[in-house]
């Protein structure tokens, strides 16, 4: 299944994408894509519905993040061997874990705001894990039992704030709109091997990232197990799993960063695509 949320920010309704690409309204079935709706039983009930029996949603509505009610936006840093190489960083011996502010979460095609004073805003196409049920200290063998599915994410990052301003990475990662997720949650039964998905990101039509989840250092099972040993995972929690090479920071002969007025387009095999316009902060 492809599950989504549509409508104005803060007023999204749950929906399902049918085989023809039409959005079907789920609001008469579940109040939202959160909590119990994301559990194995909840997803099984949704899978048993004939989409043709649901109201079709007219037009081309805005898409919000495909899930809500999360407690954590978690990120794994330097999790692709080829990306670590382009940044000159050593391959991590354990997953590097940091957090994005929940305020960073945004819809897949919403504008990305370049923060006031930013000079090194950057892009990162990433596979996102969507948690479906509470996970605490789970083994790798148990990990996928707690996963609802996967989505495309863009871990937008301000590199000067992340690297040069002292402290943790979080300050360059959690800015408003720096966490687009979607367009939909693809349930795990439709993604038999999350470690073999091609992925890309273009800036103004130029291919910048062209990679695959095959080069992830720590796979989905390891990440969920590892993080759950430190942070209790809850339904709707999102884990950004790292990015392949081609980020602005790694461009040769010199880095390239985002400016207002540009367009990012990114996608992952089987999970859909996002398009964001960059805009200057006004305030």
Coordinates of N, CA, C and O in Angstrom, one line a residue, residues 77-259:
X77 N 24.1 9.4 10.7 CA 25.1 10.2 9.9 C 26.2 9.3 9.3 O 26.5 8.3 9.8
X78 N 26.7 9.8 8.2 CA 27.8 9.1 7.5 C 27.6 7.6 7.4 O 28.4 6.8 7.7
X79 N 26.4 7.2 6.9 CA 26.0 5.8 6.8 C 26.2 5.2 5.4 O 25.7 4.1 5.2
X80 N 26.8 5.9 4.5 CA 27.2 5.3 3.2 C 28.7 5.4 3.1 O 29.3 6.5 3.2
X81 N 29.3 4.3 2.7 CA 30.7 4.2 2.6 C 31.3 5.2 1.6 O 32.3 5.9 1.9
X82 N 30.6 5.3 0.5 CA 31.0 6.3 -0.6 C 30.8 7.7 -0.2 O 31.6 8.6 -0.6
X83 N 29.8 8.0 0.6 CA 29.6 9.4 1.1 C 30.7 9.7 2.2 O 31.2 10.8 2.2
X84 N 31.0 8.8 3.1 CA 32.1 9.0 4.0 C 33.4 9.3 3.3 O 34.1 10.2 3.7
X85 N 33.6 8.6 2.2 CA 34.9 8.8 1.5 C 34.9 10.2 0.9 O 36.0 10.9 0.9
X86 N 33.8 10.7 0.3 CA 33.8 12.0 -0.3 C 34.0 13.2 0.7 O 34.5 14.2 0.3
X87 N 33.6 12.9 1.9 CA 33.8 14.0 2.9 C 35.1 13.8 3.7 O 35.5 14.7 4.5
X88 N 35.9 12.8 3.4 CA 37.1 12.5 4.0 C 37.0 12.0 5.4 O 38.0 12.0 6.2
X89 N 35.8 11.6 5.8 CA 35.6 11.1 7.2 C 35.8 9.6 7.2 O 35.6 8.8 6.3
X90 N 36.3 9.0 8.4 CA 36.5 7.6 8.5 C 35.1 6.9 8.6 O 34.1 7.5 9.0
X91 N 35.1 5.6 8.1 CA 33.9 4.9 8.2 C 33.5 4.6 9.7 O 34.4 4.1 10.4
X92 N 32.3 5.0 10.1 CA 32.0 4.8 11.5 C 32.0 3.3 11.9 O 31.6 2.4 11.2
X93 N 32.4 3.1 13.2 CA 32.4 1.8 13.7 C 31.0 1.4 14.3 O 30.7 0.2 14.4
X94 N 30.3 2.4 14.7 CA 28.9 2.3 15.2 C 28.1 3.4 14.5 O 28.6 4.4 14.1
X95 N 26.8 3.2 14.4 CA 25.9 4.3 13.8 C 26.1 5.6 14.6 O 26.1 5.6 15.8
X96 N 26.2 6.7 13.8 CA 26.2 8.0 14.3 C 24.8 8.5 14.4 O 24.1 8.5 13.4
X97 N 24.3 8.8 15.6 CA 22.9 9.1 15.8 C 22.7 10.6 16.2 O 23.4 11.1 17.1
X98 N 21.8 11.3 15.5 CA 21.5 12.6 15.9 C 20.0 12.9 15.7 O 19.4 12.0 15.1
X99 N 19.5 14.0 16.1 CA 18.1 14.3 16.0 C 17.8 15.5 15.2 O 18.6 16.5 15.2
X100 N 16.7 15.5 14.5 CA 16.1 16.7 13.9 C 15.0 17.2 14.8 O 14.3 16.3 15.4
X101 N 14.8 18.5 14.8 CA 13.6 19.0 15.5 C 12.4 18.5 14.8 O 12.3 18.4 13.6
X102 N 11.3 18.3 15.6 CA 10.0 17.9 14.9 C 9.5 19.1 14.0 O 8.8 18.9 13.1
X103 N 10.0 20.3 14.3 CA 9.6 21.4 13.5 C 10.2 21.4 12.1 O 9.8 22.2 11.2
X104 N 11.2 20.5 11.9 CA 11.8 20.4 10.6 C 10.9 19.6 9.6 O 11.0 19.7 8.4
X105 N 10.0 18.8 10.2 CA 9.2 18.0 9.3 C 8.3 18.8 8.4 O 7.7 19.8 8.8
X106 N 8.3 18.4 7.1 CA 7.4 19.1 6.2 C 7.0 18.1 5.1 O 7.4 17.0 5.0
X107 N 6.0 18.6 4.3 CA 5.5 17.8 3.2 C 6.6 17.6 2.1 O 7.5 18.4 2.0
X108 N 6.4 16.6 1.2 CA 7.4 16.3 0.2 C 7.6 17.3 -0.8 O 8.7 17.4 -1.4
X109 N 6.6 18.2 -1.1 CA 6.8 19.2 -2.1 C 6.6 20.6 -1.6 O 6.5 21.6 -2.3
X110 N 6.7 20.7 -0.2 CA 6.6 22.1 0.4 C 7.9 22.8 0.1 O 9.0 22.2 -0.1
X111 N 7.9 24.1 0.2 CA 9.1 24.9 0.0 C 10.1 24.6 1.1 O 9.7 24.4 2.3
X112 N 11.4 24.7 0.8 CA 12.4 24.6 1.8 C 12.9 26.0 2.0 O 13.3 26.7 1.1
X113 N 12.9 26.4 3.3 CA 13.3 27.8 3.6 C 14.8 27.8 4.0 O 15.3 27.1 4.8
X114 N 15.5 28.7 3.2 CA 16.9 28.9 3.5 C 17.0 29.8 4.7 O 16.5 30.9 4.7
X115 N 17.6 29.3 5.9 CA 17.5 30.1 7.1 C 18.2 31.5 7.0 O 19.2 31.6 6.2
X116 N 17.8 32.4 7.8 CA 18.5 33.7 7.9 C 19.9 33.5 8.2 O 20.3 32.8 9.2
X117 N 20.8 34.0 7.4 CA 22.2 34.0 7.7 C 22.9 32.7 7.2 O 24.1 32.5 7.3
X118 N 22.1 31.8 6.5 CA 22.7 30.6 6.0 C 23.6 30.8 4.8 O 23.2 31.6 3.9
X119 N 24.8 30.2 4.8 CA 25.6 30.3 3.6 C 26.0 28.9 3.0 O 26.6 28.8 2.0
X120 N 25.6 27.8 3.8 CA 26.0 26.5 3.3 C 24.9 25.5 3.5 O 25.1 24.4 4.0
X121 N 23.7 25.8 3.0 CA 22.6 24.9 3.1 C 22.8 23.8 2.0 O 23.2 24.1 0.9
X122 N 22.5 22.6 2.3 CA 22.9 21.4 1.5 C 21.7 20.5 1.4 O 20.7 20.5 2.1
X123 N 21.8 19.5 0.5 CA 20.8 18.5 0.2 C 21.3 17.1 0.6 O 22.5 16.8 0.6
X124 N 20.3 16.2 0.9 CA 20.7 14.8 1.2 C 19.5 13.9 0.9 O 18.5 13.9 1.7
X125 N 19.4 13.2 -0.2 CA 18.3 12.2 -0.4 C 18.6 11.0 0.5 O 19.7 10.5 0.6
X126 N 17.5 10.6 1.2 CA 17.7 9.5 2.2 C 16.5 8.6 2.2 O 15.3 9.0 2.0
X127 N 16.7 7.3 2.5 CA 15.7 6.4 2.8 C 15.2 6.6 4.2 O 16.0 6.6 5.1
X128 N 13.9 6.8 4.4 CA 13.4 6.9 5.7 C 12.6 5.6 6.2 O 11.9 5.1 5.4
X129 N 12.9 5.2 7.4 CA 12.2 4.1 8.0 C 11.0 4.7 8.8 O 11.2 5.7 9.6
X130 N 9.8 4.2 8.6 CA 8.7 4.6 9.4 C 8.3 3.6 10.4 O 8.0 2.4 10.0
X131 N 8.4 3.9 11.7 CA 8.1 2.9 12.7 C 6.6 2.7 12.9 O 5.8 3.7 12.9
X132 N 6.2 1.5 13.1 CA 4.8 1.1 13.2 C 4.3 0.8 14.5 O 3.1 0.9 14.9
X133 N 5.2 0.3 15.4 CA 4.9 -0.1 16.7 C 6.0 0.1 17.7 O 7.2 0.2 17.3
X134 N 5.7 0.3 19.0 CA 6.7 0.7 20.0 C 7.9 -0.4 19.9 O 7.7 -1.6 19.9
X135 N 9.1 0.2 19.9 CA 10.3 -0.7 19.9 C 11.3 -0.2 21.0 O 11.7 0.9 21.0
X136 N 11.6 -1.1 21.9 CA 12.5 -0.8 22.9 C 13.5 -2.0 23.1 O 13.0 -3.1 23.4
X137 N 14.8 -1.8 22.8 CA 15.8 -2.8 23.0 C 15.4 -4.1 22.1 O 15.5 -5.2 22.7
X138 N 15.0 -3.9 20.9 CA 14.7 -5.0 20.0 C 16.0 -5.6 19.4 O 16.9 -4.8 19.1
X139 N 16.0 -6.9 19.1 CA 17.1 -7.5 18.3 C 16.9 -7.2 16.9 O 15.9 -6.7 16.4
X140 N 18.0 -7.4 16.1 CA 18.0 -7.3 14.7 C 16.9 -8.2 14.1 O 16.2 -7.8 13.1
X141 N 16.8 -9.4 14.6 CA 15.8 -10.3 14.1 C 14.3 -9.8 14.3 O 13.4 -10.1 13.6
X142 N 14.1 -9.0 15.4 CA 12.8 -8.5 15.7 C 12.5 -7.1 15.0 O 11.4 -6.7 14.9
X143 N 13.6 -6.5 14.5 CA 13.5 -5.1 14.1 C 12.4 -4.8 13.1 O 11.6 -3.9 13.2
X144 N 12.3 -5.6 12.0 CA 11.3 -5.3 11.0 C 9.9 -5.5 11.4 O 9.0 -5.0 10.8
X145 N 9.7 -6.3 12.5 CA 8.4 -6.4 13.1 C 7.8 -5.1 13.5 O 6.6 -4.9 13.7
X146 N 8.7 -4.1 13.8 CA 8.3 -2.8 14.3 C 8.3 -1.7 13.2 O 8.1 -0.5 13.5
X147 N 8.5 -2.1 12.0 CA 8.6 -1.2 10.8 C 7.3 -1.2 10.1 O 6.8 -2.3 9.6
X148 N 6.7 -0.1 9.9 CA 5.5 0.0 9.1 C 5.8 0.1 7.6 O 5.1 -0.5 6.8
X149 N 6.8 0.8 7.2 CA 7.2 0.9 5.8 C 8.3 2.0 5.7 O 9.1 2.3 6.6
X150 N 8.4 2.5 4.5 CA 9.5 3.4 4.1 C 9.0 4.6 3.3 O 7.9 4.5 2.7
X151 N 9.8 5.6 3.2 CA 9.5 6.8 2.5 C 10.8 7.5 2.0 O 11.9 7.2 2.5
X152 N 10.6 8.4 1.1 CA 11.7 9.3 0.7 C 11.9 10.4 1.7 O 10.9 11.0 2.2
X153 N 13.1 10.8 2.0 CA 13.4 11.9 2.9 C 14.5 12.8 2.3 O 15.3 12.3 1.5
X154 N 14.5 14.1 2.6 CA 15.5 15.0 2.2 C 16.1 15.6 3.5 O 15.4 16.4 4.2
X155 N 17.2 15.1 4.0 CA 17.8 15.6 5.2 C 18.6 16.9 4.9 O 19.8 16.9 4.8
X156 N 17.8 18.0 4.7 CA 18.4 19.3 4.4 C 19.3 19.7 5.6 O 18.9 19.5 6.7
X157 N 20.5 20.2 5.3 CA 21.5 20.5 6.3 C 22.2 21.8 6.1 O 22.5 22.2 4.9
X158 N 22.4 22.6 7.1 CA 23.2 23.8 7.0 C 24.6 23.4 7.5 O 24.8 23.3 8.7
X159 N 25.6 23.3 6.6 CA 26.9 22.7 6.9 C 27.7 23.6 7.8 O 28.5 23.1 8.7
X160 N 27.7 24.9 7.7 CA 28.4 25.8 8.6 C 28.0 25.6 10.0 O 28.8 25.5 10.9
X161 N 26.6 25.6 10.2 CA 26.1 25.5 11.5 C 26.4 24.1 12.1 O 26.6 23.9 13.3
X162 N 26.3 23.1 11.2 CA 26.5 21.7 11.6 C 28.0 21.4 12.0 O 28.2 20.7 13.0
X163 N 28.9 22.0 11.3 CA 30.3 21.6 11.4 C 31.2 22.6 12.0 O 32.1 22.3 12.8
X164 N 30.9 23.9 11.7 CA 31.9 25.0 12.1 C 31.5 25.8 13.3 O 32.3 26.6 13.7
X165 N 30.3 25.6 13.8 CA 29.8 26.5 14.9 C 29.9 25.8 16.3 O 29.3 26.4 17.2
X166 N 30.5 24.7 16.4 CA 30.7 24.1 17.7 C 29.4 23.3 18.1 O 28.3 23.4 17.5
X167 N 29.6 22.4 19.0 CA 28.5 21.6 19.5 C 28.1 20.5 18.6 O 28.8 20.0 17.8
X168 N 26.9 20.0 18.8 CA 26.4 18.8 18.1 C 25.9 19.2 16.7 O 25.7 20.4 16.3
X169 N 25.7 18.2 15.8 CA 25.2 18.4 14.5 C 23.8 19.0 14.4 O 23.4 19.6 13.4
X170 N 23.1 18.8 15.5 CA 21.6 19.1 15.4 C 21.3 20.5 15.0 O 20.3 20.8 14.3
X171 N 22.2 21.5 15.4 CA 21.9 22.9 15.1 C 21.9 23.1 13.6 O 21.2 24.1 13.1
X172 N 22.6 22.3 12.7 CA 22.5 22.5 11.3 C 21.5 21.6 10.6 O 21.3 21.6 9.4
X173 N 20.8 20.8 11.4 CA 19.9 19.8 10.8 C 18.4 20.1 11.1 O 17.5 19.5 10.4
X174 N 18.1 20.8 12.2 CA 16.7 20.9 12.6 C 16.0 22.1 12.3 O 14.9 22.4 12.8
X175 N 16.5 22.9 11.3 CA 15.8 24.2 10.9 C 14.4 23.9 10.3 O 14.2 22.8 9.8
X176 N 13.5 24.8 10.4 CA 12.2 24.7 9.9 C 12.3 24.2 8.4 O 13.1 24.8 7.6
X177 N 11.5 23.3 8.0 CA 11.3 22.7 6.7 C 12.5 21.9 6.2 O 12.6 21.4 5.1
X178 N 13.5 21.6 7.1 CA 14.6 20.8 6.8 C 14.4 19.3 6.8 O 15.4 18.5 6.7
X179 N 13.1 18.9 6.9 CA 12.9 17.4 6.9 C 11.7 17.0 6.1 O 10.7 16.4 6.6
X180 N 11.7 17.3 4.7 CA 10.6 16.8 3.9 C 10.6 15.3 3.9 O 11.6 14.6 3.7
X181 N 9.4 14.7 4.1 CA 9.2 13.3 4.0 C 7.9 13.0 3.2 O 6.9 13.6 3.3
X182 N 8.0 11.9 2.3 CA 6.9 11.5 1.5 C 7.4 11.3 0.0 O 8.6 11.2 -0.2
X183 N 6.5 11.2 -0.9 CA 5.1 11.6 -0.9 C 4.2 10.7 -0.1 O 3.1 11.1 0.3
X184 N 4.6 9.4 0.0 CA 3.8 8.5 0.8 C 4.6 7.5 1.5 O 5.8 7.4 1.4
X185 N 3.9 6.8 2.4 CA 4.5 5.7 3.2 C 4.2 4.4 2.3 O 3.0 4.1 2.0
X186 N 5.2 3.8 1.9 CA 5.1 2.5 1.2 C 5.3 1.4 2.2 O 6.3 1.3 2.8
X187 N 4.3 0.6 2.4 CA 4.3 -0.5 3.4 C 5.4 -1.5 3.1 O 5.8 -1.7 1.9
X188 N 6.0 -2.1 4.1 CA 7.2 -2.9 3.9 C 7.0 -4.1 3.1 O 8.0 -4.6 2.5
X189 N 5.7 -4.6 2.9 CA 5.5 -5.8 2.0 C 5.8 -5.4 0.6 O 6.0 -6.3 -0.2
X190 N 5.8 -4.1 0.2 CA 6.1 -3.7 -1.1 C 7.5 -3.4 -1.3 O 7.9 -3.0 -2.4
X191 N 8.3 -3.5 -0.3 CA 9.8 -3.2 -0.4 C 10.5 -4.5 0.2 O 11.0 -4.5 1.3
X192 N 10.6 -5.5 -0.6 CA 11.2 -6.8 -0.1 C 12.7 -6.6 0.3 O 13.1 -7.4 1.2
X193 N 13.4 -5.7 -0.4 CA 14.8 -5.5 0.0 C 15.2 -4.1 0.1 O 15.5 -3.4 -0.9
X194 N 15.0 -3.5 1.3 CA 15.4 -2.0 1.4 C 16.8 -1.7 1.2 O 17.2 -0.5 1.1
X195 N 17.7 -2.8 1.1 CA 19.1 -2.5 0.9 C 19.5 -2.7 -0.5 O 20.7 -2.8 -0.9
X196 N 18.5 -2.5 -1.4 CA 18.9 -2.6 -2.9 C 17.9 -1.6 -3.6 O 17.2 -2.0 -4.6
X197 N 17.9 -0.3 -3.3 CA 17.1 0.7 -3.9 C 17.9 1.8 -4.5 O 18.8 2.4 -3.8
X198 N 17.7 2.1 -5.8 CA 18.4 3.2 -6.4 C 17.8 4.5 -5.9 O 16.6 4.6 -5.6
X199 N 18.6 5.6 -5.9 CA 18.1 6.9 -5.4 C 18.9 8.0 -6.1 O 20.0 7.8 -6.6
X200 N 18.2 9.1 -6.2 CA 18.8 10.2 -6.9 C 18.4 11.6 -6.3 O 17.3 11.6 -5.6
X201 N 19.1 12.6 -6.6 CA 18.7 14.0 -6.3 C 19.3 14.9 -7.4 O 20.5 14.8 -7.7
X202 N 18.4 15.8 -7.9 CA 18.8 16.8 -8.9 C 18.6 18.2 -8.3 O 17.7 18.4 -7.5
X203 N 19.5 19.1 -8.7 CA 19.3 20.5 -8.3 C 19.3 21.3 -9.6 O 20.2 21.2 -10.5
X204 N 18.1 22.0 -9.9 CA 17.9 22.7 -11.1 C 18.2 21.8 -12.3 O 18.8 22.3 -13.3
X205 N 17.7 20.6 -12.3 CA 17.8 19.7 -13.4 C 19.2 19.0 -13.6 O 19.3 18.1 -14.4
X206 N 20.1 19.3 -12.7 CA 21.5 18.7 -12.8 C 21.6 17.5 -11.8 O 21.3 17.7 -10.6
X207 N 21.9 16.3 -12.2 CA 22.0 15.2 -11.3 C 23.2 15.4 -10.4 O 24.4 15.5 -10.8
X208 N 22.9 15.4 -9.1 CA 23.9 15.6 -8.1 C 24.2 14.3 -7.3 O 25.4 14.0 -6.9
X209 N 23.2 13.6 -7.0 CA 23.3 12.3 -6.3 C 22.7 11.2 -7.1 O 21.6 11.4 -7.6
X210 N 23.4 10.1 -7.2 CA 23.0 9.0 -8.0 C 23.6 7.8 -7.3 O 24.7 7.4 -7.6
X211 N 22.8 7.2 -6.4 CA 23.4 6.2 -5.5 C 22.4 5.0 -5.3 O 21.4 4.9 -6.0
X212 N 22.7 4.2 -4.3 CA 21.9 3.1 -4.0 C 22.1 2.7 -2.5 O 23.1 2.9 -1.9
X213 N 21.0 2.2 -1.9 CA 21.1 1.8 -0.5 C 22.0 0.6 -0.3 O 22.2 0.2 0.8
X214 N 22.5 0.0 -1.4 CA 23.4 -1.1 -1.3 C 24.7 -0.7 -0.6 O 25.4 -1.5 0.0
X215 N 25.0 0.6 -0.6 CA 26.3 1.1 0.0 C 26.1 1.6 1.4 O 27.1 2.1 2.0
X216 N 24.9 1.3 2.0 CA 24.7 1.7 3.4 C 25.7 0.8 4.3 O 25.9 -0.4 4.0
X217 N 26.3 1.5 5.3 CA 27.2 0.8 6.2 C 26.4 -0.1 7.2 O 26.6 -1.2 7.4
X218 N 25.4 0.5 7.7 CA 24.5 -0.1 8.7 C 23.1 -0.2 8.1 O 22.5 0.8 7.7
X219 N 22.5 -1.4 7.9 CA 21.3 -1.6 7.2 C 20.1 -1.3 8.1 O 20.2 -1.0 9.3
X220 N 18.9 -1.4 7.6 CA 17.7 -1.1 8.3 C 17.5 -1.9 9.6 O 17.2 -1.3 10.7
X221 N 17.7 -3.2 9.6 CA 17.6 -4.0 10.8 C 18.5 -3.5 11.9 O 18.2 -3.4 13.0
X222 N 19.8 -3.3 11.5 CA 20.8 -2.9 12.5 C 20.4 -1.5 13.1 O 20.5 -1.3 14.3
X223 N 20.0 -0.6 12.2 CA 19.6 0.8 12.7 C 18.5 0.7 13.7 O 18.6 1.3 14.8
X224 N 17.4 0.0 13.3 CA 16.3 0.0 14.2 C 16.7 -0.6 15.6 O 16.3 -0.1 16.6
X225 N 17.4 -1.7 15.5 CA 17.8 -2.4 16.8 C 18.7 -1.5 17.6 O 18.5 -1.3 18.8
X226 N 19.7 -0.9 16.9 CA 20.7 -0.1 17.6 C 20.0 1.1 18.3 O 20.2 1.4 19.5
X227 N 19.2 1.9 17.5 CA 18.6 3.1 18.0 C 17.6 2.7 19.2 O 17.5 3.4 20.2
X228 N 16.9 1.6 19.0 CA 15.9 1.2 20.1 C 16.6 0.8 21.4 O 15.9 0.8 22.4
X229 N 17.9 0.6 21.4 CA 18.6 0.3 22.6 C 18.8 1.6 23.4 O 19.2 1.5 24.6
X230 N 18.7 2.8 22.8 CA 18.9 4.1 23.4 C 17.7 5.0 23.5 O 17.5 5.7 24.4
X231 N 16.9 4.9 22.4 CA 15.7 5.8 22.3 C 14.5 4.9 22.0 O 14.5 4.1 21.1
X232 N 13.5 4.9 22.9 CA 12.3 4.2 22.6 C 11.6 4.7 21.4 O 11.4 5.9 21.2
X233 N 11.4 3.8 20.4 CA 10.8 4.2 19.2 C 9.3 4.0 19.3 O 8.8 3.0 19.8
X234 N 8.5 5.0 18.7 CA 7.1 5.0 18.8 C 6.4 5.0 17.4 O 7.1 5.5 16.4
X235 N 5.2 4.6 17.3 CA 4.5 4.6 16.0 C 4.6 6.0 15.4 O 4.3 7.0 16.0
X236 N 5.0 6.1 14.1 CA 5.1 7.3 13.4 C 6.5 7.9 13.4 O 6.8 8.9 12.7
X237 N 7.3 7.4 14.3 CA 8.7 7.9 14.3 C 9.4 7.7 13.0 O 9.1 6.7 12.3
X238 N 10.2 8.6 12.6 CA 10.9 8.6 11.3 C 12.4 8.5 11.6 O 12.9 9.3 12.4
X239 N 13.1 7.6 10.9 CA 14.5 7.5 11.0 C 15.1 7.7 9.6 O 14.8 7.0 8.6
X240 N 15.8 8.8 9.4 CA 16.6 9.1 8.2 C 17.8 8.3 8.3 O 18.6 8.3 9.3
X241 N 18.1 7.5 7.2 CA 19.2 6.5 7.3 C 20.5 6.8 6.7 O 21.4 6.0 6.5
X242 N 20.7 8.1 6.2 CA 22.0 8.5 5.6 C 21.8 8.7 4.1 O 20.8 8.3 3.5
X243 N 22.9 9.3 3.6 CA 22.8 9.7 2.2 C 24.0 9.2 1.4 O 25.1 9.0 1.9
X244 N 23.8 8.9 0.0 CA 24.9 8.5 -0.8 C 25.8 9.8 -1.2 O 25.4 10.9 -0.8
X245 N 26.9 9.6 -1.9 CA 27.7 10.7 -2.3 C 27.0 11.7 -3.3 O 25.9 11.3 -3.9
X246 N 27.5 12.9 -3.4 CA 27.0 13.9 -4.3 C 26.4 15.1 -3.6 O 25.8 15.9 -4.2
X247 N 26.6 15.2 -2.2 CA 26.0 16.3 -1.5 C 26.9 17.6 -1.9 O 28.0 17.5 -2.5
X248 N 26.3 18.7 -1.7 CA 27.0 20.0 -2.0 C 28.4 20.1 -1.4 O 29.3 20.6 -2.0
X249 N 28.5 19.7 -0.1 CA 29.7 19.8 0.6 C 30.8 19.0 -0.1 O 32.0 19.3 0.0
X250 N 30.5 17.9 -0.8 CA 31.5 17.0 -1.4 C 31.8 17.3 -2.8 O 32.6 16.6 -3.4
X251 N 31.2 18.4 -3.4 CA 31.5 18.7 -4.8 C 32.9 19.2 -5.0 O 33.6 19.8 -4.1
X252 N 33.5 18.7 -6.1 CA 34.9 19.1 -6.5 C 34.8 20.0 -7.7 O 34.0 19.8 -8.6
X253 N 35.7 21.0 -7.9 CA 36.9 21.3 -7.0 C 36.5 22.0 -5.7 O 37.3 22.2 -4.9
X254 N 35.2 22.5 -5.6 CA 34.9 23.3 -4.4 C 33.4 23.0 -4.1 O 32.6 22.7 -5.0
X255 N 33.0 23.1 -2.9 CA 31.6 22.8 -2.5 C 30.6 23.8 -3.2 O 31.0 24.9 -3.6
X256 N 29.4 23.3 -3.3 CA 28.3 24.0 -3.9 C 27.1 24.0 -3.0 O 26.8 22.9 -2.5
X257 N 26.5 25.1 -2.7 CA 25.4 25.1 -1.7 C 24.2 25.8 -2.3 O 24.2 26.4 -3.3
X258 N 23.1 25.5 -1.6 CA 21.8 26.0 -2.1 C 21.6 27.5 -1.9 O 22.1 28.1 -1.0
X259 N 20.8 28.1 -2.9 CA 20.4 29.5 -2.8 C 18.9 29.5 -3.0 O 18.3 28.6 -3.6

